[in-house]
Amino acid sequence: MAAGPISERNQDATIYVGGLDEKVSESLLWELFVQAGPVVNVHMPKDRVTQMHQGYGFVEFMGEEDADYGIKIMNMIKLYGKPIRVNKASAHQKNLDVGANIFIGNLDPEVDEKLLYDTFSAFGVILQTPKIMRDPETGNSKGYAFINFASFEASDAAIEAMNGQYLCNRPITISYAFKKDAKGERHGSAAERLLAAQNPLSQADRPHQLFADAPPPPMAMAPPMHPPPPPMSLAFAMQHHPALAMHPHPVPPPGGGYPVAMSHMAPVPPSGMPPIPANMQTAPPLPPMQPAPAPPPDRKSVV
């Protein structure tokens, strides 16, 4: 399963797997990541003296699409109780640490590394697995953690949005972490921000937006259709329009009485049909009406 020379690898299809427990082997990594796609080889660098791996490895897939899918489904899963960090191997080789390290306090004991990653990765790229400080004997959380972002824009957004918010029923406190080298000095200084702005590698990454997608914009709705007004009664119209009260019947047009009734006009045949004969243009006369028969005499009046 050992990989060949680095120059022969497909770097675009190779992923970096970090945070591995000492019990993880190359065969276990192969069986785990083959669920995401065809695996070409697996390589875990080992110490020359102890022959133990150093907590990370590389998995090469057949294609770049399989590598991207493996990152999506395998990142931050737990192996032997430890969350693993999965990203592109080329991205792991970059020096993106600009000092955007934040401190998160008052954590609930139920908060784990994956919950922190899923929550804070919406603000920007997280370079390393969120580090929750735990008791070495019991493994329980001490109630605080550290997250290292790839840019100060992401760390500033995380502090502004999440400071004082509830996470697992506890309000968390967020601020920039203290530097290890300088006593009492926190990250996020003006000097660090200036150096980060001049780092071209930090500008190439984009935030993980899986949990920060904005809702789609509302569709434009057509203006509501108003119902037609109810018809006015004749009394209401005559009351509010005096002209109708003075002329309740239609006034004939000037210069010539009413229009000719349609019943007196000769019918027009459809297009393409011969004209109707003159003797058939008028309706036949109605038969004369017969007088109604006289009622029968009343029997009581007959003597």
PDB file of C-alpha atoms in Angstrom, residues 64-214:
ATOM      1  CA  GLU A  64     -10.178  14.228  -8.127  1.00  0.00           C
ATOM      2  CA  GLU A  65     -13.964  13.876  -7.738  1.00  0.00           C
ATOM      3  CA  ASP A  66     -13.483  10.873  -5.447  1.00  0.00           C
ATOM      4  CA  ALA A  67     -10.986  12.833  -3.345  1.00  0.00           C
ATOM      5  CA  ASP A  68     -13.412  15.744  -2.949  1.00  0.00           C
ATOM      6  CA  TYR A  69     -16.196  13.349  -1.963  1.00  0.00           C
ATOM      7  CA  GLY A  70     -13.943  11.639   0.582  1.00  0.00           C
ATOM      8  CA  ILE A  71     -13.157  15.001   2.189  1.00  0.00           C
ATOM      9  CA  LYS A  72     -16.843  15.834   2.511  1.00  0.00           C
ATOM     10  CA  ILE A  73     -17.925  12.589   4.171  1.00  0.00           C
ATOM     11  CA  MET A  74     -14.811  11.665   6.181  1.00  0.00           C
ATOM     12  CA  ASN A  75     -13.686  14.964   7.655  1.00  0.00           C
ATOM     13  CA  MET A  76     -13.981  15.090  11.475  1.00  0.00           C
ATOM     14  CA  ILE A  77     -15.204  11.518  11.922  1.00  0.00           C
ATOM     15  CA  LYS A  78     -13.765   9.725  14.942  1.00  0.00           C
ATOM     16  CA  LEU A  79     -11.262   6.877  14.776  1.00  0.00           C
ATOM     17  CA  TYR A  80     -10.544   5.297  18.159  1.00  0.00           C
ATOM     18  CA  GLY A  81     -12.268   8.272  19.789  1.00  0.00           C
ATOM     19  CA  LYS A  82     -10.210  10.941  17.973  1.00  0.00           C
ATOM     20  CA  PRO A  83     -11.619  13.182  15.220  1.00  0.00           C
ATOM     21  CA  ILE A  84      -9.512  13.076  12.069  1.00  0.00           C
ATOM     22  CA  ARG A  85      -8.744  16.050   9.842  1.00  0.00           C
ATOM     23  CA  VAL A  86      -9.168  15.454   6.113  1.00  0.00           C
ATOM     24  CA  ASN A  87      -8.289  17.967   3.404  1.00  0.00           C
ATOM     25  CA  LYS A  88      -6.397  18.235   0.137  1.00  0.00           C
ATOM     26  CA  ALA A  89      -2.741  17.271   0.403  1.00  0.00           C
ATOM     27  CA  SER A  90      -1.675  20.361  -1.523  1.00  0.00           C
ATOM     28  CA  ALA A  91      -3.528  22.594   0.924  1.00  0.00           C
ATOM     29  CA  HIS A  92      -1.809  20.914   3.856  1.00  0.00           C
ATOM     30  CA  GLN A  93       1.594  21.888   2.501  1.00  0.00           C
ATOM     31  CA  LYS A  94       0.733  25.601   2.526  1.00  0.00           C
ATOM     32  CA  ASN A  95       1.812  27.830   5.358  1.00  0.00           C
ATOM     33  CA  LEU A  96      -1.474  29.562   6.111  1.00  0.00           C
ATOM     34  CA  ASP A  97      -1.101  30.143   9.839  1.00  0.00           C
ATOM     35  CA  VAL A  98      -1.436  33.920  10.174  1.00  0.00           C
ATOM     36  CA  GLY A  99      -2.169  33.974  13.902  1.00  0.00           C
ATOM     37  CA  ALA A 100      -5.974  34.129  13.767  1.00  0.00           C
ATOM     38  CA  ASN A 101      -6.315  31.939  16.837  1.00  0.00           C
ATOM     39  CA  ILE A 102      -9.354  32.338  19.053  1.00  0.00           C
ATOM     40  CA  PHE A 103     -10.129  31.120  22.566  1.00  0.00           C
ATOM     41  CA  ILE A 104     -13.555  29.648  23.373  1.00  0.00           C
ATOM     42  CA  GLY A 105     -14.516  29.357  27.022  1.00  0.00           C
ATOM     43  CA  ASN A 106     -17.391  28.075  29.171  1.00  0.00           C
ATOM     44  CA  LEU A 107     -17.964  25.026  26.960  1.00  0.00           C
ATOM     45  CA  ASP A 108     -20.500  22.409  27.910  1.00  0.00           C
ATOM     46  CA  PRO A 109     -19.027  18.947  28.558  1.00  0.00           C
ATOM     47  CA  GLU A 110     -21.079  17.584  25.646  1.00  0.00           C
ATOM     48  CA  VAL A 111     -19.376  19.859  23.099  1.00  0.00           C
ATOM     49  CA  ASP A 112     -16.857  17.900  21.002  1.00  0.00           C
ATOM     50  CA  GLU A 113     -14.435  18.765  18.203  1.00  0.00           C
ATOM     51  CA  LYS A 114     -16.879  18.010  15.412  1.00  0.00           C
ATOM     52  CA  LEU A 115     -19.553  20.286  16.867  1.00  0.00           C
ATOM     53  CA  LEU A 116     -17.040  23.117  17.108  1.00  0.00           C
ATOM     54  CA  TYR A 117     -15.852  22.505  13.562  1.00  0.00           C
ATOM     55  CA  ASP A 118     -19.378  22.389  12.141  1.00  0.00           C
ATOM     56  CA  THR A 119     -20.316  25.556  14.013  1.00  0.00           C
ATOM     57  CA  PHE A 120     -17.277  27.744  13.321  1.00  0.00           C
ATOM     58  CA  SER A 121     -16.325  26.553   9.833  1.00  0.00           C
ATOM     59  CA  ALA A 122     -19.220  28.620   8.515  1.00  0.00           C
ATOM     60  CA  PHE A 123     -17.169  31.762   9.216  1.00  0.00           C
ATOM     61  CA  GLY A 124     -14.014  30.739   7.365  1.00  0.00           C
ATOM     62  CA  VAL A 125     -11.380  28.119   6.688  1.00  0.00           C
ATOM     63  CA  ILE A 126     -10.185  26.261   9.809  1.00  0.00           C
ATOM     64  CA  LEU A 127      -6.570  25.170   9.439  1.00  0.00           C
ATOM     65  CA  GLN A 128      -6.437  22.519  12.158  1.00  0.00           C
ATOM     66  CA  THR A 129      -8.834  20.403  14.143  1.00  0.00           C
ATOM     67  CA  PRO A 130     -10.431  22.475  16.932  1.00  0.00           C
ATOM     68  CA  LYS A 131      -8.441  21.688  20.065  1.00  0.00           C
ATOM     69  CA  ILE A 132     -10.518  21.053  23.175  1.00  0.00           C
ATOM     70  CA  MET A 133      -8.376  20.938  26.289  1.00  0.00           C
ATOM     71  CA  ARG A 134      -9.100  17.680  28.133  1.00  0.00           C
ATOM     72  CA  ASP A 135      -8.030  16.006  31.335  1.00  0.00           C
ATOM     73  CA  PRO A 136      -5.230  13.550  30.472  1.00  0.00           C
ATOM     74  CA  GLU A 137      -6.528  10.922  32.887  1.00  0.00           C
ATOM     75  CA  THR A 138     -10.287  11.019  32.339  1.00  0.00           C
ATOM     76  CA  GLY A 139     -10.439  12.587  28.877  1.00  0.00           C
ATOM     77  CA  ASN A 140     -13.170  14.970  30.007  1.00  0.00           C
ATOM     78  CA  SER A 141     -13.291  18.482  28.638  1.00  0.00           C
ATOM     79  CA  LYS A 142     -11.850  21.277  30.727  1.00  0.00           C
ATOM     80  CA  GLY A 143     -14.418  23.696  29.357  1.00  0.00           C
ATOM     81  CA  TYR A 144     -12.363  25.626  26.811  1.00  0.00           C
ATOM     82  CA  ALA A 145     -10.884  25.181  23.341  1.00  0.00           C
ATOM     83  CA  PHE A 146      -8.830  26.878  20.609  1.00  0.00           C
ATOM     84  CA  ILE A 147      -9.580  27.317  16.902  1.00  0.00           C
ATOM     85  CA  ASN A 148      -7.059  28.465  14.286  1.00  0.00           C
ATOM     86  CA  PHE A 149      -8.571  30.275  11.293  1.00  0.00           C
ATOM     87  CA  ALA A 150      -6.862  31.012   7.981  1.00  0.00           C
ATOM     88  CA  SER A 151      -7.760  34.724   8.025  1.00  0.00           C
ATOM     89  CA  PHE A 152      -8.553  37.469  10.484  1.00  0.00           C
ATOM     90  CA  GLU A 153     -11.773  38.212   8.613  1.00  0.00           C
ATOM     91  CA  ALA A 154     -13.042  34.766   9.626  1.00  0.00           C
ATOM     92  CA  SER A 155     -11.903  35.076  13.242  1.00  0.00           C
ATOM     93  CA  ASP A 156     -13.385  38.567  13.576  1.00  0.00           C
ATOM     94  CA  ALA A 157     -16.701  37.345  12.181  1.00  0.00           C
ATOM     95  CA  ALA A 158     -16.722  34.371  14.555  1.00  0.00           C
ATOM     96  CA  ILE A 159     -16.045  36.538  17.599  1.00  0.00           C
ATOM     97  CA  GLU A 160     -18.661  39.102  16.628  1.00  0.00           C
ATOM     98  CA  ALA A 161     -21.367  36.565  15.858  1.00  0.00           C
ATOM     99  CA  MET A 162     -20.787  33.867  18.488  1.00  0.00           C
ATOM    100  CA  ASN A 163     -19.543  35.659  21.593  1.00  0.00           C
ATOM    101  CA  GLY A 164     -22.225  35.258  24.249  1.00  0.00           C
ATOM    102  CA  GLN A 165     -24.303  32.835  22.164  1.00  0.00           C
ATOM    103  CA  TYR A 166     -25.594  29.584  23.638  1.00  0.00           C
ATOM    104  CA  LEU A 167     -23.958  26.308  22.640  1.00  0.00           C
ATOM    105  CA  CYS A 168     -25.482  23.247  24.292  1.00  0.00           C
ATOM    106  CA  ASN A 169     -27.406  25.430  26.770  1.00  0.00           C
ATOM    107  CA  ARG A 170     -24.338  27.434  27.841  1.00  0.00           C
ATOM    108  CA  PRO A 171     -23.327  30.962  26.803  1.00  0.00           C
ATOM    109  CA  ILE A 172     -19.813  30.741  25.388  1.00  0.00           C
ATOM    110  CA  THR A 173     -17.131  33.421  25.591  1.00  0.00           C
ATOM    111  CA  ILE A 174     -14.852  34.059  22.606  1.00  0.00           C
ATOM    112  CA  SER A 175     -11.746  36.216  22.347  1.00  0.00           C
ATOM    113  CA  TYR A 176      -8.336  36.107  20.728  1.00  0.00           C
ATOM    114  CA  ALA A 177      -5.987  33.629  22.365  1.00  0.00           C
ATOM    115  CA  PHE A 178      -2.793  34.616  24.123  1.00  0.00           C
ATOM    116  CA  LYS A 179       0.457  34.158  22.243  1.00  0.00           C
ATOM    117  CA  LYS A 180       2.791  31.454  23.461  1.00  0.00           C
ATOM    118  CA  ASP A 181       5.964  33.465  22.981  1.00  0.00           C
ATOM    119  CA  ALA A 182       4.828  36.843  24.341  1.00  0.00           C
ATOM    120  CA  LYS A 183       3.482  37.165  27.879  1.00  0.00           C
ATOM    121  CA  GLY A 184       0.110  38.831  28.107  1.00  0.00           C
ATOM    122  CA  GLU A 185      -0.123  39.612  24.383  1.00  0.00           C
ATOM    123  CA  ARG A 186      -3.030  38.287  22.386  1.00  0.00           C
ATOM    124  CA  HIS A 187      -3.286  37.356  18.742  1.00  0.00           C
ATOM    125  CA  GLY A 188      -4.977  39.744  16.343  1.00  0.00           C
ATOM    126  CA  SER A 189      -2.519  42.598  16.690  1.00  0.00           C
ATOM    127  CA  ALA A 190      -2.012  45.179  13.969  1.00  0.00           C
ATOM    128  CA  ALA A 191       1.361  43.658  13.039  1.00  0.00           C
ATOM    129  CA  GLU A 192      -0.168  40.206  12.505  1.00  0.00           C
ATOM    130  CA  ARG A 193      -2.977  41.646  10.422  1.00  0.00           C
ATOM    131  CA  LEU A 194      -0.498  43.509   8.237  1.00  0.00           C
ATOM    132  CA  LEU A 195       1.522  40.353   7.623  1.00  0.00           C
ATOM    133  CA  ALA A 196      -1.637  38.378   6.919  1.00  0.00           C
ATOM    134  CA  ALA A 197      -2.761  40.937   4.339  1.00  0.00           C
ATOM    135  CA  GLN A 198       0.558  40.499   2.514  1.00  0.00           C
ATOM    136  CA  ASN A 199       0.310  36.686   2.493  1.00  0.00           C
ATOM    137  CA  PRO A 200      -0.982  35.653  -0.967  1.00  0.00           C
ATOM    138  CA  LEU A 201      -1.751  32.097   0.146  1.00  0.00           C
ATOM    139  CA  SER A 202      -4.363  33.172   2.676  1.00  0.00           C
ATOM    140  CA  GLN A 203      -6.353  34.954  -0.026  1.00  0.00           C
ATOM    141  CA  ALA A 204      -6.793  31.788  -2.098  1.00  0.00           C
ATOM    142  CA  ASP A 205      -8.977  29.943   0.390  1.00  0.00           C
ATOM    143  CA  ARG A 206     -12.666  30.497   0.772  1.00  0.00           C
ATOM    144  CA  PRO A 207     -14.892  29.853   3.796  1.00  0.00           C
ATOM    145  CA  HIS A 208     -16.703  26.579   4.261  1.00  0.00           C
ATOM    146  CA  GLN A 209     -20.296  27.687   3.630  1.00  0.00           C
ATOM    147  CA  LEU A 210     -22.121  24.428   4.363  1.00  0.00           C
ATOM    148  CA  PHE A 211     -23.915  25.901   7.379  1.00  0.00           C
ATOM    149  CA  ALA A 212     -23.965  29.536   6.268  1.00  0.00           C
ATOM    150  CA  ASP A 213     -26.039  29.427   3.091  1.00  0.00           C
ATOM    151  CA  ALA A 214     -28.404  32.345   2.904  1.00  0.00           C
TER     152      ALA A 214
END
